[in-house]
PDB file of C-alpha atoms in Angstrom:
ATOM      1  CA  MET A   1       0.000   0.000   0.000  1.00  0.00           C
ATOM      2  CA  TRP A   2       2.891   2.383   0.673  1.00  0.00           C
ATOM      3  CA  LYS A   3       4.553   2.055  -2.737  1.00  0.00           C
ATOM      4  CA  GLY A   4       3.949   4.840  -5.204  1.00  0.00           C
ATOM      5  CA  VAL A   5       2.668   7.318  -2.659  1.00  0.00           C
ATOM      6  CA  GLY A   6       4.020  10.482  -4.236  1.00  0.00           C
ATOM      7  CA  LEU A   7       3.744  14.099  -3.163  1.00  0.00           C
ATOM      8  CA  ARG A   8       0.460  14.605  -4.991  1.00  0.00           C
ATOM      9  CA  GLY A   9      -1.067  11.443  -3.484  1.00  0.00           C
ATOM     10  CA  ALA A  10       0.436  12.186  -0.089  1.00  0.00           C
ATOM     11  CA  ALA A  11      -1.879  15.154   0.397  1.00  0.00           C
ATOM     12  CA  LYS A  12      -4.644  12.591   0.826  1.00  0.00           C
ATOM     13  CA  MET A  13      -2.611  10.102   2.832  1.00  0.00           C
ATOM     14  CA  ILE A  14      -2.523  10.244   6.612  1.00  0.00           C
ATOM     15  CA  TYR A  15       0.342   8.809   8.636  1.00  0.00           C
ATOM     16  CA  GLN A  16      -0.598   7.287  11.977  1.00  0.00           C
ATOM     17  CA  MET A  17       2.415   7.337  14.281  1.00  0.00           C
ATOM     18  CA  HIS A  18       3.055   6.006  17.767  1.00  0.00           C
ATOM     19  CA  ILE A  19       5.526   8.164  19.717  1.00  0.00           C
ATOM     20  CA  ARG A  20       7.136   6.765  22.863  1.00  0.00           C
ATOM     21  CA  LEU A  21       9.489   8.694  25.109  1.00  0.00           C
ATOM     22  CA  LEU A  22      12.313   6.218  25.647  1.00  0.00           C
ATOM     23  CA  GLU A  23      13.517   5.133  29.102  1.00  0.00           C
ATOM     24  CA  THR A  24      10.288   6.157  30.844  1.00  0.00           C
ATOM     25  CA  LYS A  25       8.416   3.664  33.017  1.00  0.00           C
ATOM     26  CA  PRO A  26       5.515   3.530  32.914  1.00  0.00           C
ATOM     27  CA  PRO A  27       5.825   4.705  29.306  1.00  0.00           C
ATOM     28  CA  ILE A  28       4.900   8.211  28.199  1.00  0.00           C
ATOM     29  CA  TRP A  29       3.433   7.992  24.705  1.00  0.00           C
ATOM     30  CA  ARG A  30       1.183   9.553  22.069  1.00  0.00           C
ATOM     31  CA  ARG A  31      -0.533   8.318  18.924  1.00  0.00           C
ATOM     32  CA  ILE A  32      -1.054  10.976  16.272  1.00  0.00           C
ATOM     33  CA  GLN A  33      -2.374  11.295  12.732  1.00  0.00           C
ATOM     34  CA  VAL A  34      -0.716  13.760  10.349  1.00  0.00           C
ATOM     35  CA  SER A  35      -0.745  14.465   6.626  1.00  0.00           C
ATOM     36  CA  GLY A  36       2.046  12.907   4.585  1.00  0.00           C
ATOM     37  CA  ASN A  37       2.341  16.179   2.686  1.00  0.00           C
ATOM     38  CA  ILE A  38       3.933  18.186   5.508  1.00  0.00           C
ATOM     39  CA  LYS A  39       7.624  18.987   5.895  1.00  0.00           C
ATOM     40  CA  LEU A  40       9.685  17.151   8.519  1.00  0.00           C
ATOM     41  CA  TYR A  41      10.060  20.494  10.316  1.00  0.00           C
ATOM     42  CA  ARG A  42       6.268  20.685  10.729  1.00  0.00           C
ATOM     43  CA  LEU A  43       6.179  17.066  11.926  1.00  0.00           C
ATOM     44  CA  ALA A  44       8.765  17.973  14.574  1.00  0.00           C
ATOM     45  CA  MET A  45       6.592  20.855  15.790  1.00  0.00           C
ATOM     46  CA  LEU A  46       3.525  18.575  15.906  1.00  0.00           C
ATOM     47  CA  ILE A  47       5.413  15.956  17.925  1.00  0.00           C
ATOM     48  CA  LEU A  48       6.616  18.598  20.389  1.00  0.00           C
ATOM     49  CA  ARG A  49       3.074  19.923  20.815  1.00  0.00           C
ATOM     50  CA  ALA A  50       1.462  16.481  21.131  1.00  0.00           C
ATOM     51  CA  MET A  51       4.003  15.441  23.752  1.00  0.00           C
ATOM     52  CA  GLY A  52       3.771  18.695  25.694  1.00  0.00           C
ATOM     53  CA  TRP A  53       7.322  20.015  25.210  1.00  0.00           C
ATOM     54  CA  ASP A  54       7.714  23.803  25.089  1.00  0.00           C
ATOM     55  CA  ASN A  55       9.984  23.919  21.992  1.00  0.00           C
ATOM     56  CA  SER A  56      12.792  25.798  23.736  1.00  0.00           C
ATOM     57  CA  HIS A  57      15.562  23.466  22.514  1.00  0.00           C
ATOM     58  CA  LEU A  58      16.905  22.035  19.267  1.00  0.00           C
ATOM     59  CA  CYS A  59      15.596  18.764  17.902  1.00  0.00           C
ATOM     60  CA  GLU A  60      16.315  16.353  15.079  1.00  0.00           C
ATOM     61  CA  PHE A  61      15.131  13.166  13.444  1.00  0.00           C
ATOM     62  CA  GLU A  62      17.320  10.108  12.945  1.00  0.00           C
ATOM     63  CA  ILE A  63      15.801   8.265   9.978  1.00  0.00           C
ATOM     64  CA  ASP A  64      17.449   5.425   8.090  1.00  0.00           C
ATOM     65  CA  GLY A  65      20.971   6.488   9.091  1.00  0.00           C
ATOM     66  CA  LYS A  66      20.445  10.179   8.260  1.00  0.00           C
ATOM     67  CA  LYS A  67      19.909  13.147  10.560  1.00  0.00           C
ATOM     68  CA  TYR A  68      17.322  15.804   9.728  1.00  0.00           C
ATOM     69  CA  GLY A  69      17.164  18.991  11.766  1.00  0.00           C
ATOM     70  CA  TYR A  70      18.308  22.588  11.754  1.00  0.00           C
ATOM     71  CA  LYS A  71      21.263  23.031   9.390  1.00  0.00           C
ATOM     72  CA  GLU A  72      23.868  25.173  11.189  1.00  0.00           C
ATOM     73  CA  SER A  73      25.425  26.649   8.023  1.00  0.00           C
ATOM     74  CA  ASP A  74      26.541  25.653   4.569  1.00  0.00           C
ATOM     75  CA  GLU A  75      30.181  26.263   5.557  1.00  0.00           C
ATOM     76  CA  TYR A  76      30.147  23.668   8.319  1.00  0.00           C
ATOM     77  CA  ASP A  77      29.058  20.169   7.316  1.00  0.00           C
ATOM     78  CA  ASP A  78      27.717  18.551  10.463  1.00  0.00           C
ATOM     79  CA  GLY A  79      25.956  15.857   8.451  1.00  0.00           C
ATOM     80  CA  VAL A  80      22.510  17.182   9.359  1.00  0.00           C
ATOM     81  CA  LEU A  81      20.050  17.679   6.511  1.00  0.00           C
ATOM     82  CA  GLU A  82      17.784  20.743   6.815  1.00  0.00           C
ATOM     83  CA  PHE A  83      14.407  19.306   7.769  1.00  0.00           C
ATOM     84  CA  LYS A  84      12.510  22.231   6.265  1.00  0.00           C
ATOM     85  CA  ASN A  85      13.493  20.839   2.841  1.00  0.00           C
ATOM     86  CA  PHE A  86      12.009  17.335   3.189  1.00  0.00           C
ATOM     87  CA  VAL A  87       8.416  16.109   2.951  1.00  0.00           C
ATOM     88  CA  VAL A  88       7.239  13.322   5.270  1.00  0.00           C
ATOM     89  CA  SER A  89       5.986  11.069   2.456  1.00  0.00           C
ATOM     90  CA  LYS A  90       9.295  11.365   0.568  1.00  0.00           C
ATOM     91  CA  VAL A  91      11.437  10.443   3.586  1.00  0.00           C
ATOM     92  CA  LEU A  92       9.200   7.852   5.244  1.00  0.00           C
ATOM     93  CA  THR A  93       9.170   5.357   2.408  1.00  0.00           C
ATOM     94  CA  ASP A  94       7.583   1.921   2.624  1.00  0.00           C
ATOM     95  CA  LYS A  95      10.764   0.404   4.123  1.00  0.00           C
ATOM     96  CA  ILE A  96      10.841   2.796   7.090  1.00  0.00           C
ATOM     97  CA  LYS A  97       8.598   1.689   9.934  1.00  0.00           C
ATOM     98  CA  LYS A  98      10.593   3.043  12.887  1.00  0.00           C
ATOM     99  CA  PHE A  99      12.821   6.060  13.527  1.00  0.00           C
ATOM    100  CA  GLU A 100      13.956   8.363  16.345  1.00  0.00           C
ATOM    101  CA  PHE A 101      13.267  11.952  17.283  1.00  0.00           C
ATOM    102  CA  VAL A 102      15.626  13.686  19.719  1.00  0.00           C
ATOM    103  CA  TYR A 103      14.624  16.806  21.637  1.00  0.00           C
ATOM    104  CA  ASP A 104      16.962  18.928  23.790  1.00  0.00           C
ATOM    105  CA  PHE A 105      20.487  17.684  23.156  1.00  0.00           C
ATOM    106  CA  GLY A 106      21.452  18.487  26.762  1.00  0.00           C
ATOM    107  CA  ASP A 107      18.674  16.465  28.398  1.00  0.00           C
ATOM    108  CA  ASP A 108      18.713  14.058  25.422  1.00  0.00           C
ATOM    109  CA  TRP A 109      15.020  13.173  25.260  1.00  0.00           C
ATOM    110  CA  ARG A 110      14.804  10.324  22.736  1.00  0.00           C
ATOM    111  CA  HIS A 111      11.494   9.348  21.201  1.00  0.00           C
ATOM    112  CA  GLU A 112      10.888   6.148  19.282  1.00  0.00           C
ATOM    113  CA  ILE A 113       8.402   6.723  16.484  1.00  0.00           C
ATOM    114  CA  ILE A 114       6.640   3.847  14.776  1.00  0.00           C
ATOM    115  CA  VAL A 115       4.676   4.396  11.582  1.00  0.00           C
ATOM    116  CA  GLU A 116       1.680   2.225  12.418  1.00  0.00           C
ATOM    117  CA  ASP A 117      -0.303   2.831   9.266  1.00  0.00           C
ATOM    118  CA  ILE A 118      -0.801   5.038   6.235  1.00  0.00           C
ATOM    119  CA  LEU A 119      -4.487   5.727   5.806  1.00  0.00           C
ATOM    120  CA  PRO A 120      -6.614   7.582   3.278  1.00  0.00           C
ATOM    121  CA  GLU A 121      -7.723  11.010   4.435  1.00  0.00           C
ATOM    122  CA  VAL A 122     -11.279  10.999   5.790  1.00  0.00           C
ATOM    123  CA  ALA A 123     -13.498  13.830   4.548  1.00  0.00           C
ATOM    124  CA  GLY A 124     -14.625  16.144   7.323  1.00  0.00           C
ATOM    125  CA  VAL A 125     -11.836  15.165   9.743  1.00  0.00           C
ATOM    126  CA  LYS A 126      -9.557  17.995  10.837  1.00  0.00           C
ATOM    127  CA  TYR A 127      -5.898  16.929  10.712  1.00  0.00           C
ATOM    128  CA  PRO A 128      -3.517  16.748  12.503  1.00  0.00           C
ATOM    129  CA  PHE A 129      -4.868  15.280  15.720  1.00  0.00           C
ATOM    130  CA  CYS A 130      -3.925  13.181  18.718  1.00  0.00           C
ATOM    131  CA  VAL A 131      -5.654   9.798  18.751  1.00  0.00           C
ATOM    132  CA  ASP A 132      -4.542   8.787  22.237  1.00  0.00           C
ATOM    133  CA  GLY A 133      -1.717   8.851  24.745  1.00  0.00           C
ATOM    134  CA  GLU A 134      -0.736   8.306  28.341  1.00  0.00           C
ATOM    135  CA  ARG A 135       0.974  10.291  31.057  1.00  0.00           C
ATOM    136  CA  ALA A 136       2.325  13.815  31.225  1.00  0.00           C
ATOM    137  CA  CYS A 137       5.467  14.846  29.439  1.00  0.00           C
ATOM    138  CA  PRO A 138       8.347  15.782  31.774  1.00  0.00           C
ATOM    139  CA  PRO A 139       8.946  19.495  32.310  1.00  0.00           C
ATOM    140  CA  ASP A 140      11.576  21.029  30.049  1.00  0.00           C
ATOM    141  CA  ASP A 141      15.038  21.522  31.594  1.00  0.00           C
ATOM    142  CA  ILE A 142      14.494  18.878  34.287  1.00  0.00           C
ATOM    143  CA  GLY A 143      17.792  17.126  33.560  1.00  0.00           C
ATOM    144  CA  GLY A 144      16.801  14.227  31.333  1.00  0.00           C
ATOM    145  CA  VAL A 145      15.406  10.889  32.472  1.00  0.00           C
ATOM    146  CA  TYR A 146      17.477  10.788  35.679  1.00  0.00           C
ATOM    147  CA  GLY A 147      16.465  14.339  36.614  1.00  0.00           C
ATOM    148  CA  PHE A 148      12.821  13.577  35.868  1.00  0.00           C
ATOM    149  CA  TYR A 149      12.691  10.604  38.213  1.00  0.00           C
ATOM    150  CA  GLU A 150      14.517  12.555  40.906  1.00  0.00           C
ATOM    151  CA  TYR A 151      11.957  15.353  40.424  1.00  0.00           C
ATOM    152  CA  LEU A 152       9.048  12.892  40.805  1.00  0.00           C
ATOM    153  CA  GLU A 153      10.618  11.459  43.948  1.00  0.00           C
ATOM    154  CA  ILE A 154      10.955  14.933  45.461  1.00  0.00           C
ATOM    155  CA  LEU A 155       7.354  15.868  44.590  1.00  0.00           C
ATOM    156  CA  SER A 156       6.071  12.660  46.185  1.00  0.00           C
ATOM    157  CA  ASP A 157       7.589  13.656  49.543  1.00  0.00           C
ATOM    158  CA  PRO A 158       6.402  17.017  50.970  1.00  0.00           C
ATOM    159  CA  SER A 159       9.000  16.655  53.746  1.00  0.00           C
ATOM    160  CA  HIS A 160      11.883  16.531  51.228  1.00  0.00           C
ATOM    161  CA  GLU A 161      14.238  19.510  51.626  1.00  0.00           C
ATOM    162  CA  GLU A 162      13.876  20.382  47.893  1.00  0.00           C
ATOM    163  CA  TYR A 163      10.083  19.974  47.767  1.00  0.00           C
ATOM    164  CA  GLU A 164       9.180  23.688  48.039  1.00  0.00           C
ATOM    165  CA  ASN A 165      11.890  24.699  45.550  1.00  0.00           C
ATOM    166  CA  MET A 166      10.693  22.173  42.975  1.00  0.00           C
ATOM    167  CA  LEU A 167       7.054  23.109  43.492  1.00  0.00           C
ATOM    168  CA  SER A 168       7.783  26.812  43.052  1.00  0.00           C
ATOM    169  CA  TRP A 169       9.928  26.086  39.973  1.00  0.00           C
ATOM    170  CA  SER A 170       7.444  23.860  38.166  1.00  0.00           C
ATOM    171  CA  GLY A 171       4.075  24.406  39.795  1.00  0.00           C
ATOM    172  CA  GLU A 172       1.702  21.496  40.270  1.00  0.00           C
ATOM    173  CA  PHE A 173       2.598  18.425  38.226  1.00  0.00           C
ATOM    174  CA  ASP A 174       0.552  15.264  37.852  1.00  0.00           C
ATOM    175  CA  PRO A 175       2.624  12.595  36.044  1.00  0.00           C
ATOM    176  CA  GLU A 176      -0.534  10.621  35.175  1.00  0.00           C
ATOM    177  CA  LYS A 177      -2.349  13.534  33.551  1.00  0.00           C
ATOM    178  CA  PHE A 178      -2.917  13.481  29.804  1.00  0.00           C
ATOM    179  CA  ASP A 179      -5.709  15.076  27.778  1.00  0.00           C
ATOM    180  CA  LYS A 180      -5.882  14.105  24.103  1.00  0.00           C
ATOM    181  CA  SER A 181      -8.261  17.006  23.375  1.00  0.00           C
ATOM    182  CA  GLU A 182      -5.688  19.454  24.727  1.00  0.00           C
ATOM    183  CA  ALA A 183      -2.919  17.740  22.736  1.00  0.00           C
ATOM    184  CA  THR A 184      -5.035  18.014  19.570  1.00  0.00           C
ATOM    185  CA  LYS A 185      -5.764  21.671  20.310  1.00  0.00           C
ATOM    186  CA  MET A 186      -2.027  22.353  20.615  1.00  0.00           C
ATOM    187  CA  MET A 187      -1.291  20.411  17.407  1.00  0.00           C
ATOM    188  CA  GLN A 188      -3.896  22.398  15.457  1.00  0.00           C
ATOM    189  CA  LYS A 189      -2.704  25.752  16.778  1.00  0.00           C
ATOM    190  CA  LYS A 190      -1.274  27.951  14.031  1.00  0.00           C
TER     191      LYS A 190
END
């Protein structure tokens, strides 16, 4: 079914993707549907919004041995392809079922993305949208997976010496909270 899906046909093809934040237990994940006719840059923004990240750090895709992200400059070849130049349907060919998305190179949040299906667009449905998901995304700048679990441990113990500092820094945080309607609203925001 995936063969021959060109740019013209991709406008009517919808990619259903499962996004899982690696090294989180229980897993933090989202399932989204997006048009195959969008640029990889737009897909990155949709993933950030669906997950709940605030887009304050660099990100890149690792797909089939190639990196797609922000190209630093033409003078310096860092091996990264500018993701504003590539369309989802052209990069995610029929042989690519799984790839990675990395957000915040300091905290190194790695997301495994599985292309679950490529579906025909349904008339009357507003794309993109979040189909489902579980658990809240960690706060930005928390220090990666280790920092996130330390943060959760502190918040679970009001007598912890860092409890008040963490609460004032992040506000209330419920690790189990996820609202697919809110994720969809963020994804559809211009």
